[in-house]
CSV table of C-alpha atoms in Angstrom, one decimal:
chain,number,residue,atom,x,y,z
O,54,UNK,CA,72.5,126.2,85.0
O,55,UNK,CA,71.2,124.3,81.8
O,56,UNK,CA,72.8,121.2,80.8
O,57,UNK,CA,72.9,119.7,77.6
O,58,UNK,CA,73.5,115.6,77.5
O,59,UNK,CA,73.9,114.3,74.0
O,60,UNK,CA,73.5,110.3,74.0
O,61,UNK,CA,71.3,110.0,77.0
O,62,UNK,CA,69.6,106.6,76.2
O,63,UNK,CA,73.0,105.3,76.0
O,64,UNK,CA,73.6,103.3,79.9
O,65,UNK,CA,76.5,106.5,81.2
O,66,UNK,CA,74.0,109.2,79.6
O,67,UNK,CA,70.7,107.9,81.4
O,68,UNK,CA,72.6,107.5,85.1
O,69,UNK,CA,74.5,111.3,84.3
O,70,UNK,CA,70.3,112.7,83.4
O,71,UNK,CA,69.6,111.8,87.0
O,72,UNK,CA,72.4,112.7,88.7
O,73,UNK,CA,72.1,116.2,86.8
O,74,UNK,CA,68.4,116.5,87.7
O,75,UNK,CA,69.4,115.9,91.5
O,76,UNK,CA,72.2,118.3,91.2
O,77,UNK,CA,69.5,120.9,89.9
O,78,UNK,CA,70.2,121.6,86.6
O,79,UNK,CA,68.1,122.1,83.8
O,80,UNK,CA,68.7,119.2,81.6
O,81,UNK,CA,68.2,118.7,77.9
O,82,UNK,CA,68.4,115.4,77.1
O,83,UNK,CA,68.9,114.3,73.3
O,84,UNK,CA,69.3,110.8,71.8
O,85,UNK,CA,68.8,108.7,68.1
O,86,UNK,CA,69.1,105.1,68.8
O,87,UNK,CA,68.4,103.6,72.6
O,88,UNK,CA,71.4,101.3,73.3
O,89,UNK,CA,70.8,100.5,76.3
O,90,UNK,CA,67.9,102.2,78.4
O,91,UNK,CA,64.6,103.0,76.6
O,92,UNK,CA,64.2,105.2,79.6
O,93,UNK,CA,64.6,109.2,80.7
O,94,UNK,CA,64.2,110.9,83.4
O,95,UNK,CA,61.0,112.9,82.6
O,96,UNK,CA,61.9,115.7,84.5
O,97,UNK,CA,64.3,116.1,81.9
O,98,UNK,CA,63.6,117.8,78.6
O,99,UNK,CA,63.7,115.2,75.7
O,100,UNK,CA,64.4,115.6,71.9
O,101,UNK,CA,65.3,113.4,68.9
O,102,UNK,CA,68.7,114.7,67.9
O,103,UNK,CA,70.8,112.5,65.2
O,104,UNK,CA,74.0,114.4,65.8
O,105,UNK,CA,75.2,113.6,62.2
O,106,UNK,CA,72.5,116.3,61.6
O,107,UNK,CA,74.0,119.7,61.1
O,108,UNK,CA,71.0,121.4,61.0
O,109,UNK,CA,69.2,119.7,63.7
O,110,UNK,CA,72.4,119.6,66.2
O,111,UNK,CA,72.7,123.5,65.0
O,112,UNK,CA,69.4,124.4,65.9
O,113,UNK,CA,69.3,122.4,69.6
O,114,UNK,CA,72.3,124.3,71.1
O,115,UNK,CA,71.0,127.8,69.0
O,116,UNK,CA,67.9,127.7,71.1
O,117,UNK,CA,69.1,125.6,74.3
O,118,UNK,CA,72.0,127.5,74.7
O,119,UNK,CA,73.6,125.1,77.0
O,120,UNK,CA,76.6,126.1,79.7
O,121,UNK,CA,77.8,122.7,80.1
O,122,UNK,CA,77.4,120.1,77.1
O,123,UNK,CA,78.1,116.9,77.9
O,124,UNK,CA,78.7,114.9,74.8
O,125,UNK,CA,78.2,110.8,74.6
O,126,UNK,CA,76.7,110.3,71.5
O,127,UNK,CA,78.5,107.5,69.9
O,128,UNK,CA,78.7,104.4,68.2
O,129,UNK,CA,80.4,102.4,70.9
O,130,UNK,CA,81.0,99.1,70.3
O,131,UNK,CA,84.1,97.7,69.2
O,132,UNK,CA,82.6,94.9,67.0
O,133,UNK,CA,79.9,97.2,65.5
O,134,UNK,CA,82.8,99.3,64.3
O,135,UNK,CA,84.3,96.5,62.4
O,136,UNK,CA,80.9,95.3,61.3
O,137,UNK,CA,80.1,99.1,60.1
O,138,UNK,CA,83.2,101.2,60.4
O,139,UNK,CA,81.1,104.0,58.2
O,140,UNK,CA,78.3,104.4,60.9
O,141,UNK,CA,80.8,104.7,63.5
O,142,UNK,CA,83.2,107.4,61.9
O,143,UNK,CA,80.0,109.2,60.8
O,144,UNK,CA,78.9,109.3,64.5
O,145,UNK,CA,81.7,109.6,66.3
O,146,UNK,CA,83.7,111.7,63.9
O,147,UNK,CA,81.0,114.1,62.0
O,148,UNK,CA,78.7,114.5,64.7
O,149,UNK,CA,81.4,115.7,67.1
O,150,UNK,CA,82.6,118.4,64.1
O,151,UNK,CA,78.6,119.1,64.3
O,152,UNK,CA,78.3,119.9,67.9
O,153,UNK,CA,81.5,121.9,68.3
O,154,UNK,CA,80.8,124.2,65.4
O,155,UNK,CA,77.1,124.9,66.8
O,156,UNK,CA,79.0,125.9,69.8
O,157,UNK,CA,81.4,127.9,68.1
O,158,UNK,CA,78.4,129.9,66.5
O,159,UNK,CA,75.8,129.8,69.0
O,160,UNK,CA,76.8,129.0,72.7
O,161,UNK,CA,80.7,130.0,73.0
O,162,UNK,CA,80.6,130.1,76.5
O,163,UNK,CA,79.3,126.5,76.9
O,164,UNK,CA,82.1,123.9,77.9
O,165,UNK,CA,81.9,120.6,76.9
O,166,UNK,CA,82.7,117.4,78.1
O,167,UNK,CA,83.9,115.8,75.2
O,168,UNK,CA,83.8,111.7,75.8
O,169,UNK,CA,86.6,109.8,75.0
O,170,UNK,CA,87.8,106.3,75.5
O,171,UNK,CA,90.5,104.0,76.6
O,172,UNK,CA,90.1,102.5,72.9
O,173,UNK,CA,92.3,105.2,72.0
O,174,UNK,CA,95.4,103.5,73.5
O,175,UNK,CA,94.7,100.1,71.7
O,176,UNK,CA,98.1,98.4,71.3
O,177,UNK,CA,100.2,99.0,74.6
O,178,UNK,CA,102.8,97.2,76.1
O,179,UNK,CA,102.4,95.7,79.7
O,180,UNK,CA,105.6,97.6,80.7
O,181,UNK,CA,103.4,101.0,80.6
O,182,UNK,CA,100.8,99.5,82.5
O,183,UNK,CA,99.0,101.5,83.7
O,184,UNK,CA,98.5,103.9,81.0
O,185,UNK,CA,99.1,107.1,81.8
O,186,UNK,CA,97.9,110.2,79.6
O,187,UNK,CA,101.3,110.9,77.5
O,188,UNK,CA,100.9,107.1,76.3
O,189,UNK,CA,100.8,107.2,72.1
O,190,UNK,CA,97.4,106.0,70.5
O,191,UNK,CA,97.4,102.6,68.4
O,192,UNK,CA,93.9,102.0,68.5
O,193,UNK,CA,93.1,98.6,67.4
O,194,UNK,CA,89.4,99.1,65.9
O,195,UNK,CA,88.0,101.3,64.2
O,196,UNK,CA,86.1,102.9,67.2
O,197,UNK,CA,89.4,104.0,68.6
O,198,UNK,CA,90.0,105.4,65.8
O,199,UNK,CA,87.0,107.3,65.7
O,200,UNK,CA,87.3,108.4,69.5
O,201,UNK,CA,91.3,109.4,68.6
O,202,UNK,CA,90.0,111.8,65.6
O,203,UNK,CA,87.0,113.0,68.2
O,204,UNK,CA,89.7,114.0,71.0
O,205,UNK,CA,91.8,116.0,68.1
O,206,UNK,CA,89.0,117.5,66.9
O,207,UNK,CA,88.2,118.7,70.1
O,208,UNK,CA,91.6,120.0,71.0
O,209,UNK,CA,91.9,122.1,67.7
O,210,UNK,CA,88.2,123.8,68.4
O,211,UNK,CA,90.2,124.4,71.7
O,212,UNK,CA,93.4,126.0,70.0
O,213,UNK,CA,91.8,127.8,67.0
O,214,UNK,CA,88.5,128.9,67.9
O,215,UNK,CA,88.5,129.1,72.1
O,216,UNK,CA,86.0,126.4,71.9
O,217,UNK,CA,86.2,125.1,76.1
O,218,UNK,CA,86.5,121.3,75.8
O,219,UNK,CA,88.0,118.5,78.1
O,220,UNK,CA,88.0,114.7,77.0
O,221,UNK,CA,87.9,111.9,79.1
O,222,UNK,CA,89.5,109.3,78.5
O,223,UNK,CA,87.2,106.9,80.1
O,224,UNK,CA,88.3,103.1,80.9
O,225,UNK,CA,86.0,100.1,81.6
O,226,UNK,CA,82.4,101.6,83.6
O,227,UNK,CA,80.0,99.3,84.9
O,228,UNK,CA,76.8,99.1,86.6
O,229,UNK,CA,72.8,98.9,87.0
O,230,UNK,CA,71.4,98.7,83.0
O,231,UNK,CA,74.7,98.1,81.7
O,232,UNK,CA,74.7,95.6,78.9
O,233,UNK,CA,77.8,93.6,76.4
O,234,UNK,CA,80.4,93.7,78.8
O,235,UNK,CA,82.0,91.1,81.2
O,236,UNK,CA,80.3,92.5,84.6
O,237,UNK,CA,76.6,93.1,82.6
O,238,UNK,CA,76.7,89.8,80.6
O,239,UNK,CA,77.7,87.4,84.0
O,240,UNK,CA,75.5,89.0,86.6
O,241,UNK,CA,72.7,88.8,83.8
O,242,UNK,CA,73.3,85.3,83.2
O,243,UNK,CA,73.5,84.3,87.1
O,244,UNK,CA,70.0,86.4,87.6
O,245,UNK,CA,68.8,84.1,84.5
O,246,UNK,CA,70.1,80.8,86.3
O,247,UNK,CA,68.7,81.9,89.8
O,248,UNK,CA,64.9,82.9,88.1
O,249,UNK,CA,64.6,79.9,86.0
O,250,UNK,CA,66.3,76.8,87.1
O,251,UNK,CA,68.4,76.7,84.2
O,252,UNK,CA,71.9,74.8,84.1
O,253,UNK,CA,74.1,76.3,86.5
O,254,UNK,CA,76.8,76.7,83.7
O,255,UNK,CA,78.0,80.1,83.3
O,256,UNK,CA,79.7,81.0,80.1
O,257,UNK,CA,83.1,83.0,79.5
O,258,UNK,CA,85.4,84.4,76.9
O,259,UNK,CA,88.9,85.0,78.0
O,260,UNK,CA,89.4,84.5,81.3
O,261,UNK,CA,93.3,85.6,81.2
O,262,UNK,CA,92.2,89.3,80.1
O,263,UNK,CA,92.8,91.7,82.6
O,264,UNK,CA,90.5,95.2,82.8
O,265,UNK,CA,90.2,97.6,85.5
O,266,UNK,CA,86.8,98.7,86.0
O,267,UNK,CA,85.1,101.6,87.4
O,268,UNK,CA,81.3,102.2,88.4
O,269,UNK,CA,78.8,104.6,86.5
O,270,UNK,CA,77.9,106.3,89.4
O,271,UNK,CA,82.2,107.2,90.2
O,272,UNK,CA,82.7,108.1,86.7
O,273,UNK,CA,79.4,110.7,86.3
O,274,UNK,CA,81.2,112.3,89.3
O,275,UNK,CA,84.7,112.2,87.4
O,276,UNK,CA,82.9,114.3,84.9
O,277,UNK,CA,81.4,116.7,86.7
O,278,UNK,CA,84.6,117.5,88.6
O,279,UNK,CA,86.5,117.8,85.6
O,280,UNK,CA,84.4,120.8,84.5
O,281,UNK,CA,84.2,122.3,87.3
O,282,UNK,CA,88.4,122.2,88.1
O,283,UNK,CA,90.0,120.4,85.0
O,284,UNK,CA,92.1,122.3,82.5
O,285,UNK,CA,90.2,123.0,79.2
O,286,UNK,CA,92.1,122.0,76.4
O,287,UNK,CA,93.5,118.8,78.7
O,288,UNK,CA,92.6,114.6,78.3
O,289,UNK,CA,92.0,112.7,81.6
O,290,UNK,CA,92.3,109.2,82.1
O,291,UNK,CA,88.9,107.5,84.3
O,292,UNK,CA,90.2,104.4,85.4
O,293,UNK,CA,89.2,102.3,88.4
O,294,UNK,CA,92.0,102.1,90.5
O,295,UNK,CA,92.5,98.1,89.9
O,296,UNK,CA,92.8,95.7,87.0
O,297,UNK,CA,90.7,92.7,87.5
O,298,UNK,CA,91.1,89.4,86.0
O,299,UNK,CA,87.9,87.4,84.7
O,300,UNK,CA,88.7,84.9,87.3
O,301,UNK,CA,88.3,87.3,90.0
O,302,UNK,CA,85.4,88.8,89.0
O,303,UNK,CA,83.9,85.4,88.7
O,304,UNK,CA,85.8,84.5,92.4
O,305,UNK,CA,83.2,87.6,93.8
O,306,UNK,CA,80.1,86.6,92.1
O,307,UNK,CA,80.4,83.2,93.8
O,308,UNK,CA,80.3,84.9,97.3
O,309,UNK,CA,77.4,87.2,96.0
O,310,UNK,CA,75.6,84.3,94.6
O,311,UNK,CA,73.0,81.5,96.5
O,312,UNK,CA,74.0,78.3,94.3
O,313,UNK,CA,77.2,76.5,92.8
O,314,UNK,CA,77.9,77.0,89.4
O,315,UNK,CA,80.5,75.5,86.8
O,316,UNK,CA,82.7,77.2,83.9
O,317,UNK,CA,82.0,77.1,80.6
O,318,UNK,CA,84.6,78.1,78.2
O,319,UNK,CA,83.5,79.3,74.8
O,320,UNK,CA,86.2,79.6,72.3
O,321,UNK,CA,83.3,82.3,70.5
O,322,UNK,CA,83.8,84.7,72.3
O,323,UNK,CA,87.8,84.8,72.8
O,324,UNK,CA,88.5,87.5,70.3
O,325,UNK,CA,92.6,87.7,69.1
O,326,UNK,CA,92.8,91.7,69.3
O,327,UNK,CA,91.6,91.9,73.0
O,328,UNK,CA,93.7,93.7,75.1
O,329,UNK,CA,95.6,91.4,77.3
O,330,UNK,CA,95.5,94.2,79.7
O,331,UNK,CA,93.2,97.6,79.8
O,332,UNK,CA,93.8,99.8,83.2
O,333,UNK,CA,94.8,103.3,83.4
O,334,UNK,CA,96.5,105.9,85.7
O,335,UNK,CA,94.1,108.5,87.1
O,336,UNK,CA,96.6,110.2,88.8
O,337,UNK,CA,96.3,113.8,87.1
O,338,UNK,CA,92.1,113.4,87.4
O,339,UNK,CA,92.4,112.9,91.0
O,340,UNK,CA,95.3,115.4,91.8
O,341,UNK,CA,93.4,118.3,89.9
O,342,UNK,CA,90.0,117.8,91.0
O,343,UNK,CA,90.1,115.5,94.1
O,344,UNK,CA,88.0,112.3,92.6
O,345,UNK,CA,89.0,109.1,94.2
O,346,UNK,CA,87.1,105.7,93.4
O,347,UNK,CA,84.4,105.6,96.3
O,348,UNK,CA,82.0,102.1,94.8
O,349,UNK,CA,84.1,99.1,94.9
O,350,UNK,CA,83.5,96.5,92.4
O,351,UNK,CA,81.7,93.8,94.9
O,352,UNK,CA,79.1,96.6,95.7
O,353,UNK,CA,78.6,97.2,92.1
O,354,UNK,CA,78.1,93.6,90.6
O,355,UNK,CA,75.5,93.0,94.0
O,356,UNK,CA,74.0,96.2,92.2
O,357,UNK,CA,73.7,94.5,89.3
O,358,UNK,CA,72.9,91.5,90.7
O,359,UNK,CA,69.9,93.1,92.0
O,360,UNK,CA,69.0,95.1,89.1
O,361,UNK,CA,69.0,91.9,86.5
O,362,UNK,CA,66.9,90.2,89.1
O,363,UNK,CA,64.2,92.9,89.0
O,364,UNK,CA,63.9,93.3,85.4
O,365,UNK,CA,64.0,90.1,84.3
């Protein structure tokens, strides 16, 4: 079985490369820009790809001729988008027309796992909490807006051309090598503190935002579940099954941690278009396929934890 991962230097594409490789597929492993791991697995084959490239996307999947495709290539940061909203509908929007028309001409039997994101919900109220797949899309950057024209995309390849797709809708994912979110950015810091001596201040954003989160390692299995027994054609919410708050979070660190440390509140980082609230019902992923949230979040920020404290 050969395996195609767009975005593997990206932190979800290096952990799905391995858990491929285990698995024993033949992986082909593309990436552009290395946003968070510099790393591959080098039993995994490894090419340049900028998937903006029509000609270079074309001629990977014409010679690869991949079964299962799973693509994360994105720009996928919220604040880049705003920063560079060009980049990110190029990327997210152009490549994923790129990669489903070399499909259409080259590997039709290929399914893809087509990457969405929680983004696309943006603007929900907190009586349709948690979100549940028939929710409408006001995405309130414009990376969701780039992932809500990527799932579209996808689902008219599906309709018109039998192209085999299914998005997922993925929520808040964390774990070892993640970086510039909540869980990466505090366990980093508190690895920082414990190494160094520094002030035992640690710094915070909102700390009345709510988020569930998931681990890498429980989402990579989402995915490969979903091809083997979701419906083509069909968007999944992957959600961790609880919404935290930031003072939880922070509540579980101090029982992970050796030393005391004190609250710093920085108004910088409190951002007025967060989400008050980001958590999502899995309910149709886990009765079609049978995925249930193994890692618990205490297990995954002591990975972390550990992980911060051996590469710093």
């Amino acid at each position: 079985m050969k395996a195609l991962v767009t975005g593997s230097k990206g932190f979800i594409g290096a952990h799905l490369v391995d858990y491929l490789l285990k698995k024993g597929y033949r992986v082909l492993a593309t990436y552009y820009k290395s946003t968070t791991s510099d790393q591959i697995n080098p039993q995994a084959e490894i090419e340049e790809c900028d998937v903006r490239d029509t000609d270079r996307v074309f001629e990977i999947i014409r010679d690869f001729r991949p079964d299962r495709i799973f693509h994360l290539a994105a720009q996928s940061y919220p604040t880049i988008s705003w920063e560079d909203p060009w980049y990110t509908l190029q990327t997210n929007v152009l490549g994923t027309v790129n990669v489903f028309e070399a499909v259409k001409r080259f590997s039709p039997s290929a399914i893809i796992l087509n990457a969405g994101s929680s983004g696309e919900y943006g603007d929900v109220n907190e009586k349709d909490i948690p979100i549940k797949e028939t929710q409408s899309f006001r995405p309130l950057h414009p990376y969701g807006v780039s992932k809500v024209a990527q799932e579209l995309l996808a689902y008219q390849y599906h309709r018109n051309s039998d192209v085999k797709s299914i998005t997922a809708r993925i929520f808040n994912t964390t774990g070892p090598g993640k970086v510039n979110d909540v869980c990466s950015d505090f366990t980093k810091r508190l690895a920082e503190m414990e190494k160094s001596g520094l002030e035992k201040r640690l710094r915070v954003g909102n700390l009345d935002a709510r988020r569930s989160i998931a681990d890498v390692r429980d989402v990579i299995r989402a995915f490969d579940l979903l091809l083997m027994h979701g419906r083509t054609g069909e968007a999944y919410n992957v959600s961790g099954e609880k919404a935290y708050g930031t003072r939880e979070i922070i509540g579980i660190l101090r029982e992970l941690v050796k030393f005391d440390f004190k609250i710093w509140q920085d108004p910088s980082l409190i951002r007025t278009t967060d989400e008050p609230i980001i958590y999502g019902d899995s309910s149709k992923l886990k009765e079609e396929t049978g995925w249930q949230q193994e890692i618990q979040l205490k297990t995954t920020l002591k990975d972390m934890l550990e992980y911060w404290g051996r590469v710093l």
